[in-house]
mmCIF file of C-alpha atoms in Angstrom:
data_model
loop_
_atom_site.group_PDB
_atom_site.id
_atom_site.type_symbol
_atom_site.label_atom_id
_atom_site.label_comp_id
_atom_site.label_asym_id
_atom_site.label_seq_id
_atom_site.Cartn_x
_atom_site.Cartn_y
_atom_site.Cartn_z
ATOM 1 C CA MET O 800 39.787 133.614 86.889
ATOM 2 C CA ASP O 801 39.294 130.680 84.272
ATOM 3 C CA TRP O 802 42.264 131.520 82.227
ATOM 4 C CA ILE O 803 44.491 131.257 85.516
ATOM 5 C CA LEU O 804 42.804 128.631 86.811
ATOM 6 C CA GLU O 805 42.787 125.880 84.482
ATOM 7 C CA PRO O 806 46.190 126.182 82.888
ATOM 8 C CA PHE O 807 46.833 125.800 86.617
ATOM 9 C CA ILE O 808 45.207 122.599 87.144
ATOM 10 C CA GLY O 809 46.247 120.776 83.495
ATOM 11 C CA ALA O 810 49.918 121.797 84.885
ATOM 12 C CA VAL O 811 49.232 119.557 87.974
ATOM 13 C CA ILE O 812 47.708 117.267 86.591
ATOM 14 C CA GLY O 813 50.408 117.026 83.937
ATOM 15 C CA CYS O 814 52.687 117.177 86.768
ATOM 16 C CA PHE O 815 51.323 114.697 89.118
ATOM 17 C CA THR O 816 50.579 111.851 86.128
ATOM 18 C CA ASN O 817 54.261 111.908 84.958
ATOM 19 C CA PHE O 818 55.190 111.472 88.768
ATOM 20 C CA ILE O 819 53.013 108.848 89.683
ATOM 21 C CA ALA O 820 54.102 106.903 85.811
ATOM 22 C CA LEU O 821 57.643 107.354 87.192
ATOM 23 C CA LYS O 822 57.111 105.807 90.479
ATOM 24 C CA MET O 823 55.225 103.228 89.214
ATOM 25 C CA LEU O 824 57.991 102.311 87.281
ATOM 26 C CA PHE O 825 59.323 100.523 90.814
ATOM 27 C CA ARG O 826 56.070 100.654 92.957
ATOM 28 C CA PRO O 827 54.696 98.691 94.340
ATOM 29 C CA TYR O 828 57.702 96.183 94.709
ATOM 30 C CA GLN O 829 55.540 93.308 95.604
ATOM 31 C CA GLU O 830 52.173 91.841 94.388
ATOM 32 C CA VAL O 831 49.217 93.159 96.082
ATOM 33 C CA LYS O 832 46.642 91.306 96.131
ATOM 34 C CA ILE O 833 42.778 92.061 97.337
ATOM 35 C CA PHE O 834 40.701 88.585 98.496
ATOM 36 C CA GLY O 835 43.054 86.802 96.710
ATOM 37 C CA ARG O 836 42.849 88.631 93.112
ATOM 38 C CA LYS O 837 45.990 90.427 92.337
ATOM 39 C CA LEU O 838 45.667 94.118 91.703
ATOM 40 C CA PRO O 839 46.646 95.550 87.756
ATOM 41 C CA PHE O 840 49.824 97.224 87.469
ATOM 42 C CA THR O 841 51.454 95.154 90.698
ATOM 43 C CA PRO O 842 54.012 94.991 91.064
ATOM 44 C CA GLY O 843 55.675 97.725 89.502
ATOM 45 C CA MET O 844 57.452 97.296 85.733
ATOM 46 C CA ILE O 845 60.786 96.857 86.796
ATOM 47 C CA PRO O 846 60.540 94.551 89.798
ATOM 48 C CA LYS O 847 58.048 92.278 87.415
ATOM 49 C CA ARG O 848 60.811 92.238 84.940
ATOM 50 C CA LYS O 849 63.746 92.401 87.036
ATOM 51 C CA LYS O 850 65.529 89.778 85.479
ATOM 52 C CA GLU O 851 64.865 90.353 81.745
ATOM 53 C CA VAL O 852 66.420 94.220 82.585
ATOM 54 C CA ALA O 853 69.169 93.012 84.205
ATOM 55 C CA HIS O 854 69.606 90.873 81.192
ATOM 56 C CA ALA O 855 69.534 93.466 78.934
ATOM 57 C CA ILE O 856 71.390 95.915 81.142
ATOM 58 C CA GLY O 857 74.479 93.110 80.847
ATOM 59 C CA ARG O 858 74.241 92.485 77.324
ATOM 60 C CA VAL O 859 74.800 96.697 76.436
ATOM 61 C CA ILE O 860 77.581 96.910 78.938
ATOM 62 C CA ASN O 861 79.078 93.925 77.694
ATOM 63 C CA ASP O 862 78.668 94.610 74.132
ATOM 64 C CA ASN O 863 79.146 98.367 73.533
ATOM 65 C CA LEU O 864 80.868 99.877 76.591
ATOM 66 C CA LEU O 865 83.505 96.897 78.202
ATOM 67 C CA GLU O 866 84.668 95.374 74.211
ATOM 68 C CA LYS O 867 87.719 92.920 74.843
ATOM 69 C CA ASP O 868 90.363 95.276 73.166
ATOM 70 C CA ASP O 869 88.923 98.254 75.118
ATOM 71 C CA ILE O 870 89.381 96.123 78.360
ATOM 72 C CA ALA O 871 93.209 95.305 76.813
ATOM 73 C CA GLU O 872 94.194 98.693 76.406
ATOM 74 C CA ALA O 873 92.867 99.761 80.120
ATOM 75 C CA LEU O 874 95.082 96.899 81.371
ATOM 76 C CA THR O 875 98.119 97.862 79.457
ATOM 77 C CA LYS O 876 98.093 101.666 79.161
ATOM 78 C CA GLU O 877 101.504 103.434 81.400
ATOM 79 C CA THR O 878 99.307 104.154 84.026
ATOM 80 C CA THR O 879 97.784 100.783 85.061
ATOM 81 C CA VAL O 880 101.128 98.832 83.909
ATOM 82 C CA ALA O 881 102.965 101.403 86.473
ATOM 83 C CA LYS O 882 100.876 100.837 89.364
ATOM 84 C CA ILE O 883 101.590 97.166 88.571
ATOM 85 C CA ARG O 884 105.471 97.618 88.686
ATOM 86 C CA ALA O 885 104.857 99.965 91.363
ATOM 87 C CA GLY O 886 103.133 97.221 93.593
ATOM 88 C CA ILE O 887 105.246 94.471 92.425
ATOM 89 C CA MET O 888 108.525 95.592 93.981
ATOM 90 C CA ASP O 889 107.126 97.324 96.737
ATOM 91 C CA TYR O 890 105.639 94.099 98.129
ATOM 92 C CA HIS O 891 107.114 92.404 101.373
ATOM 93 C CA LEU O 892 107.710 89.099 101.346
ATOM 94 C CA ASN O 893 106.002 88.347 104.731
ATOM 95 C CA ILE O 894 107.812 85.036 105.376
ATOM 96 C CA PRO O 895 106.161 83.233 107.982
ATOM 97 C CA LYS O 896 108.679 82.116 111.252
ATOM 98 C CA THR O 897 109.138 78.565 111.984
ATOM 99 C CA LYS O 898 107.372 77.393 114.443
ATOM 100 C CA GLU O 899 108.547 75.416 117.484
ATOM 101 C CA GLY O 900 108.548 71.483 116.561
ATOM 102 C CA GLN O 901 108.425 72.645 112.634
ATOM 103 C CA ARG O 902 111.440 72.076 110.051
ATOM 104 C CA SER O 903 112.867 75.398 109.133
ATOM 105 C CA ALA O 904 113.906 75.853 105.439
ATOM 106 C CA GLY O 905 117.691 75.219 106.050
ATOM 107 C CA ASP O 906 116.643 71.902 107.622
ATOM 108 C CA ILE O 907 115.354 71.107 104.426
ATOM 109 C CA ILE O 908 117.402 72.582 101.959
ATOM 110 C CA SER O 909 120.525 71.347 104.035
ATOM 111 C CA ASP O 910 119.406 67.551 103.797
ATOM 112 C CA LEU O 911 118.700 68.254 99.708
ATOM 113 C CA VAL O 912 122.653 69.049 99.515
ATOM 114 C CA LEU O 913 123.642 66.046 101.629
ATOM 115 C CA LYS O 914 121.341 63.741 99.433
ATOM 116 C CA LEU O 915 123.132 65.299 96.330
ATOM 117 C CA ASP O 916 126.802 62.937 95.512
ATOM 118 C CA ILE O 917 129.041 65.930 96.187
ATOM 119 C CA LYS O 918 132.282 63.157 96.548
ATOM 120 C CA SER O 919 131.774 62.408 93.159
ATOM 121 C CA VAL O 920 131.257 66.354 91.826
ATOM 122 C CA ILE O 921 134.314 67.347 94.273
ATOM 123 C CA ALA O 922 136.832 64.605 92.692
ATOM 124 C CA GLU O 923 135.810 65.392 89.208
ATOM 125 C CA GLU O 924 135.918 68.930 89.065
ATOM 126 C CA ILE O 925 139.296 68.585 90.891
ATOM 127 C CA THR O 926 140.747 66.118 88.710
ATOM 128 C CA ASN O 927 139.695 68.011 85.848
ATOM 129 C CA PHE O 928 141.117 70.617 87.066
ATOM 130 C CA MET O 929 144.737 69.440 87.924
ATOM 131 C CA GLN O 930 144.780 67.826 84.401
ATOM 132 C CA GLU O 931 144.643 70.975 82.772
ATOM 133 C CA LYS O 932 146.819 72.802 85.240
ATOM 134 C CA LEU O 933 149.217 69.930 84.753
ATOM 135 C CA THR O 934 149.298 69.834 80.937
ATOM 136 C CA GLY O 935 152.743 69.870 79.559
ATOM 137 C CA GLY O 936 154.411 70.825 82.670
ATOM 138 C CA PHE O 937 157.116 69.015 84.696
ATOM 139 C CA LEU O 938 154.874 67.997 87.370
ATOM 140 C CA ALA O 939 152.891 65.908 84.815
ATOM 141 C CA MET O 940 155.868 63.132 84.730
ATOM 142 C CA PHE O 941 155.430 62.321 88.329
ATOM 143 C CA LEU O 942 151.559 62.912 88.630
ATOM 144 C CA ASN O 943 149.522 59.997 86.445
ATOM 145 C CA GLU O 944 145.913 59.671 86.086
ATOM 146 C CA LYS O 945 145.644 57.471 88.566
ATOM 147 C CA VAL O 946 147.505 59.669 91.248
ATOM 148 C CA ILE O 947 145.381 62.456 90.213
ATOM 149 C CA GLY O 948 142.393 60.482 90.696
ATOM 150 C CA ASP O 949 143.731 59.289 93.728
ATOM 151 C CA ILE O 950 144.230 62.701 95.194
ATOM 152 C CA SER O 951 140.728 63.897 93.999
ATOM 153 C CA ASP O 952 138.750 61.219 95.761
ATOM 154 C CA GLN O 953 140.493 61.813 98.806
ATOM 155 C CA ILE O 954 139.646 65.392 98.486
ATOM 156 C CA GLY O 955 135.843 64.769 97.925
ATOM 157 C CA GLU O 956 135.783 62.238 100.275
ATOM 158 C CA TRP O 957 136.895 64.790 102.846
ATOM 159 C CA ILE O 958 134.388 67.260 102.037
ATOM 160 C CA GLN O 959 131.261 64.968 102.002
ATOM 161 C CA THR O 960 132.625 64.056 105.560
ATOM 162 C CA TYR O 961 132.975 67.664 106.581
ATOM 163 C CA MET O 962 129.193 68.530 105.380
ATOM 164 C CA GLU O 963 128.064 65.404 106.918
ATOM 165 C CA ASN O 964 129.608 66.616 110.431
ATOM 166 C CA ASP O 965 129.312 70.333 110.076
ATOM 167 C CA GLY O 966 128.320 71.651 106.659
ATOM 168 C CA LYS O 967 124.710 70.698 107.550
ATOM 169 C CA GLU O 968 124.761 72.772 110.258
ATOM 170 C CA PHE O 969 126.367 75.799 108.566
ATOM 171 C CA ILE O 970 124.022 75.245 105.912
ATOM 172 C CA LYS O 971 120.903 75.696 107.866
ATOM 173 C CA LYS O 972 121.942 78.271 110.135
ATOM 174 C CA THR O 973 123.380 80.443 106.907
ATOM 175 C CA ILE O 974 119.683 79.868 105.144
ATOM 176 C CA ASP O 975 117.353 80.386 107.888
ATOM 177 C CA HIS O 976 120.065 83.396 108.930
ATOM 178 C CA GLU O 977 118.913 84.661 105.046
ATOM 179 C CA ILE O 978 115.583 84.399 105.072
ATOM 180 C CA ASP O 979 115.135 85.690 108.351
ATOM 181 C CA GLU O 980 116.977 88.974 107.062
ATOM 182 C CA LEU O 981 114.519 89.258 103.991
ATOM 183 C CA SER O 982 111.499 87.898 105.835
ATOM 184 C CA ASP O 983 109.980 91.529 106.090
ATOM 185 C CA MET O 984 111.995 92.930 103.441
ATOM 186 C CA ARG O 985 110.242 94.237 99.936
ATOM 187 C CA ILE O 986 111.188 93.242 96.306
ATOM 188 C CA GLU O 987 112.969 96.139 95.772
ATOM 189 C CA ASP O 988 114.976 96.325 98.461
ATOM 190 C CA ILE O 989 116.067 92.430 98.395
ATOM 191 C CA LEU O 990 117.153 93.222 94.804
ATOM 192 C CA VAL O 991 119.358 96.169 96.003
ATOM 193 C CA LYS O 992 120.930 94.135 98.721
ATOM 194 C CA TYR O 993 122.130 91.418 95.978
ATOM 195 C CA ASN O 994 123.228 94.001 93.591
ATOM 196 C CA PHE O 995 120.289 93.696 90.752
ATOM 197 C CA ASP O 996 119.404 96.261 88.329
ATOM 198 C CA THR O 997 116.311 97.784 90.010
ATOM 199 C CA GLU O 998 115.210 99.289 86.821
ATOM 200 C CA GLU O 999 115.653 96.627 84.060
ATOM 201 C CA VAL O 1000 114.397 94.232 86.211
ATOM 202 C CA GLY O 1001 111.061 96.519 86.787
ATOM 203 C CA GLN O 1002 111.319 97.012 82.862
ATOM 204 C CA LEU O 1003 111.238 93.057 82.555
ATOM 205 C CA ILE O 1004 108.005 93.006 84.955
ATOM 206 C CA GLU O 1005 106.423 95.509 82.688
ATOM 207 C CA ARG O 1006 107.175 93.534 79.892
ATOM 208 C CA LYS O 1007 106.401 90.449 80.538
ATOM 209 C CA TYR O 1008 102.566 91.861 82.349
ATOM 210 C CA LYS O 1009 102.163 93.151 78.831
ATOM 211 C CA GLU O 1010 102.813 89.666 77.269
ATOM 212 C CA ILE O 1011 100.454 87.657 79.545
ATOM 213 C CA VAL O 1012 97.666 90.556 79.076
ATOM 214 C CA LEU O 1013 97.872 90.405 75.397
ATOM 215 C CA GLN O 1014 98.200 87.059 75.028
ATOM 216 C CA ASN O 1015 95.215 86.340 77.357
ATOM 217 C CA TYR O 1016 92.814 88.573 77.907
ATOM 218 C CA GLU O 1017 90.109 87.849 75.613
ATOM 219 C CA THR O 1018 90.155 84.384 77.451
ATOM 220 C CA ILE O 1019 90.068 86.239 80.911
ATOM 221 C CA VAL O 1020 87.441 88.476 79.727
ATOM 222 C CA ASP O 1021 85.264 85.160 78.173
ATOM 223 C CA GLU O 1022 85.944 83.580 81.665
ATOM 224 C CA ILE O 1023 85.017 86.284 83.700
ATOM 225 C CA ASP O 1024 81.510 86.640 81.900
ATOM 226 C CA ILE O 1025 80.977 90.780 82.634
ATOM 227 C CA ALA O 1026 77.431 90.216 81.224
ATOM 228 C CA GLY O 1027 76.303 87.623 83.303
ATOM 229 C CA LEU O 1028 78.564 89.239 86.600
ATOM 230 C CA VAL O 1029 76.482 92.618 85.827
ATOM 231 C CA GLU O 1030 72.923 90.414 85.471
ATOM 232 C CA GLN O 1031 73.692 88.583 88.959
ATOM 233 C CA LYS O 1032 74.766 92.110 90.721
ATOM 234 C CA ILE O 1033 71.337 93.647 89.649
ATOM 235 C CA CYS O 1034 69.027 90.558 90.293
ATOM 236 C CA GLU O 1035 70.859 90.540 94.102
ATOM 237 C CA MET O 1036 69.682 94.031 94.558
ATOM 238 C CA ASP O 1037 67.098 95.169 96.576
ATOM 239 C CA MET O 1038 64.213 96.745 94.702
ATOM 240 C CA ALA O 1039 64.400 99.981 97.252
ATOM 241 C CA GLN O 1040 67.949 100.166 96.029
ATOM 242 C CA LEU O 1041 68.098 99.807 92.919
ATOM 243 C CA GLU O 1042 65.377 102.554 93.024
ATOM 244 C CA GLN O 1043 67.627 104.650 94.472
ATOM 245 C CA LEU O 1044 70.589 104.105 92.494
ATOM 246 C CA ILE O 1045 68.558 104.802 89.058
ATOM 247 C CA PHE O 1046 67.165 108.106 90.389
ATOM 248 C CA ALA O 1047 70.598 109.119 91.768
ATOM 249 C CA VAL O 1048 71.826 108.486 88.743
ATOM 250 C CA MET O 1049 69.506 109.797 86.362
ATOM 251 C CA LYS O 1050 67.624 112.593 88.649
ATOM 252 C CA LYS O 1051 67.415 115.112 86.287
ATOM 253 C CA GLU O 1052 66.512 113.504 83.398
ATOM 254 C CA LEU O 1053 63.739 112.537 85.312
ATOM 255 C CA ASN O 1054 62.837 115.432 87.116
ATOM 256 C CA ALA O 1055 62.890 116.536 83.479
ATOM 257 C CA ILE O 1056 59.947 114.432 82.825
ATOM 258 C CA VAL O 1057 57.889 115.480 85.606
ATOM 259 C CA TYR O 1058 58.620 118.822 84.790
ATOM 260 C CA LEU O 1059 57.383 118.270 81.107
ATOM 261 C CA GLY O 1060 54.245 117.077 82.294
ATOM 262 C CA ALA O 1061 53.535 119.999 84.077
ATOM 263 C CA LEU O 1062 54.406 121.664 80.636
ATOM 264 C CA ILE O 1063 52.145 119.828 78.756
ATOM 265 C CA GLY O 1064 49.584 120.474 81.148
ATOM 266 C CA LEU O 1065 49.835 123.688 81.039
ATOM 267 C CA ALA O 1066 49.755 124.071 77.603
ATOM 268 C CA ILE O 1067 46.628 121.678 77.198
ATOM 269 C CA GLY O 1068 44.939 124.213 79.530
ATOM 270 C CA PHE O 1069 45.398 127.324 77.733
ATOM 271 C CA LEU O 1070 44.162 125.369 74.412
ATOM 272 C CA ASN O 1071 41.335 124.476 76.403
ATOM 273 C CA LEU O 1072 40.544 128.220 76.811
ATOM 274 C CA LEU O 1073 41.163 129.151 72.828
ATOM 275 C CA ILE O 1074 38.743 126.018 71.953
#
C-alpha cells in the first residue's frame, strides 16, 4: 500500500501547502497579536504592502496599457466620434420655465434692444438707401441731403417711439414664444426647424471634436493622472473585495498553482519510494 499511500499523502500536502500559501497572500487582513506580540506573517503580504502594490499596478497600467497615443486613438476612432455626434444631436435643451416674479429671456433681450440707438441706426440706413436710389435721377433735384436727412430722422424717430411703446412687448412675446417651443426640442430638431443642413453640422461637430481631442489629449491625460487614480482606487478598496476581485480574474491560474502543488507532491511521493 506504500506505493499508493505515500504519493497520495505527498499530493495532498503539496495541494494544501500551495492553497495555504495563496491564502496567506491576503489573510489575515489585519495584524494579529497574542499577548501583545505580533504574530509573524500577519497581516498577509498584499494587505501589508497594499500601497506599494497599488502604486506598482497604477504605474504599469499608465505606462504600458494606457499610453497617451492609445488614448487619443480610442477617443477619435469612428465609433466613438459617431456616438459623440449622436449624443449632441439628440441632446434636449430642457430650458427651465420662467418662474413667477422672475424676468424672462424676452424681458432681458427687449431691454437690451431698447438700449441701442435705434433712431440713429435707422436714420443712417434710410439716408444711404435714398441717396443710392436718387443718384442721377430726376427727384434728386428736389431732395437734397438736408431733406433726405430730415425724412430719415423722422422715420428713425417714429420707429424709436414705436419700439419704446409697442415694440418691447412684441419682442418679449416673440422671444418667449420661440424659447417655449425650443425648450424641449432636440438639437437636430432645432436645426431642421431653422433649415440648417444637419449633415453638414454633424460633420462639423465630428471635425471639431477630433481637433479638440488631438490638440489637448496629452494635457488631459496628464491632468487625469491615471496612475494616481488607479492607485487611489485600489487603496480605497476593502481587502476582502480586492481578494475576491483578484481570485475572480485569475481563478484558473491560481487553481493551476494549487494543482501544480499536488502534482509536485505526487512526484516527490513516488520519488521517495524509489530512493
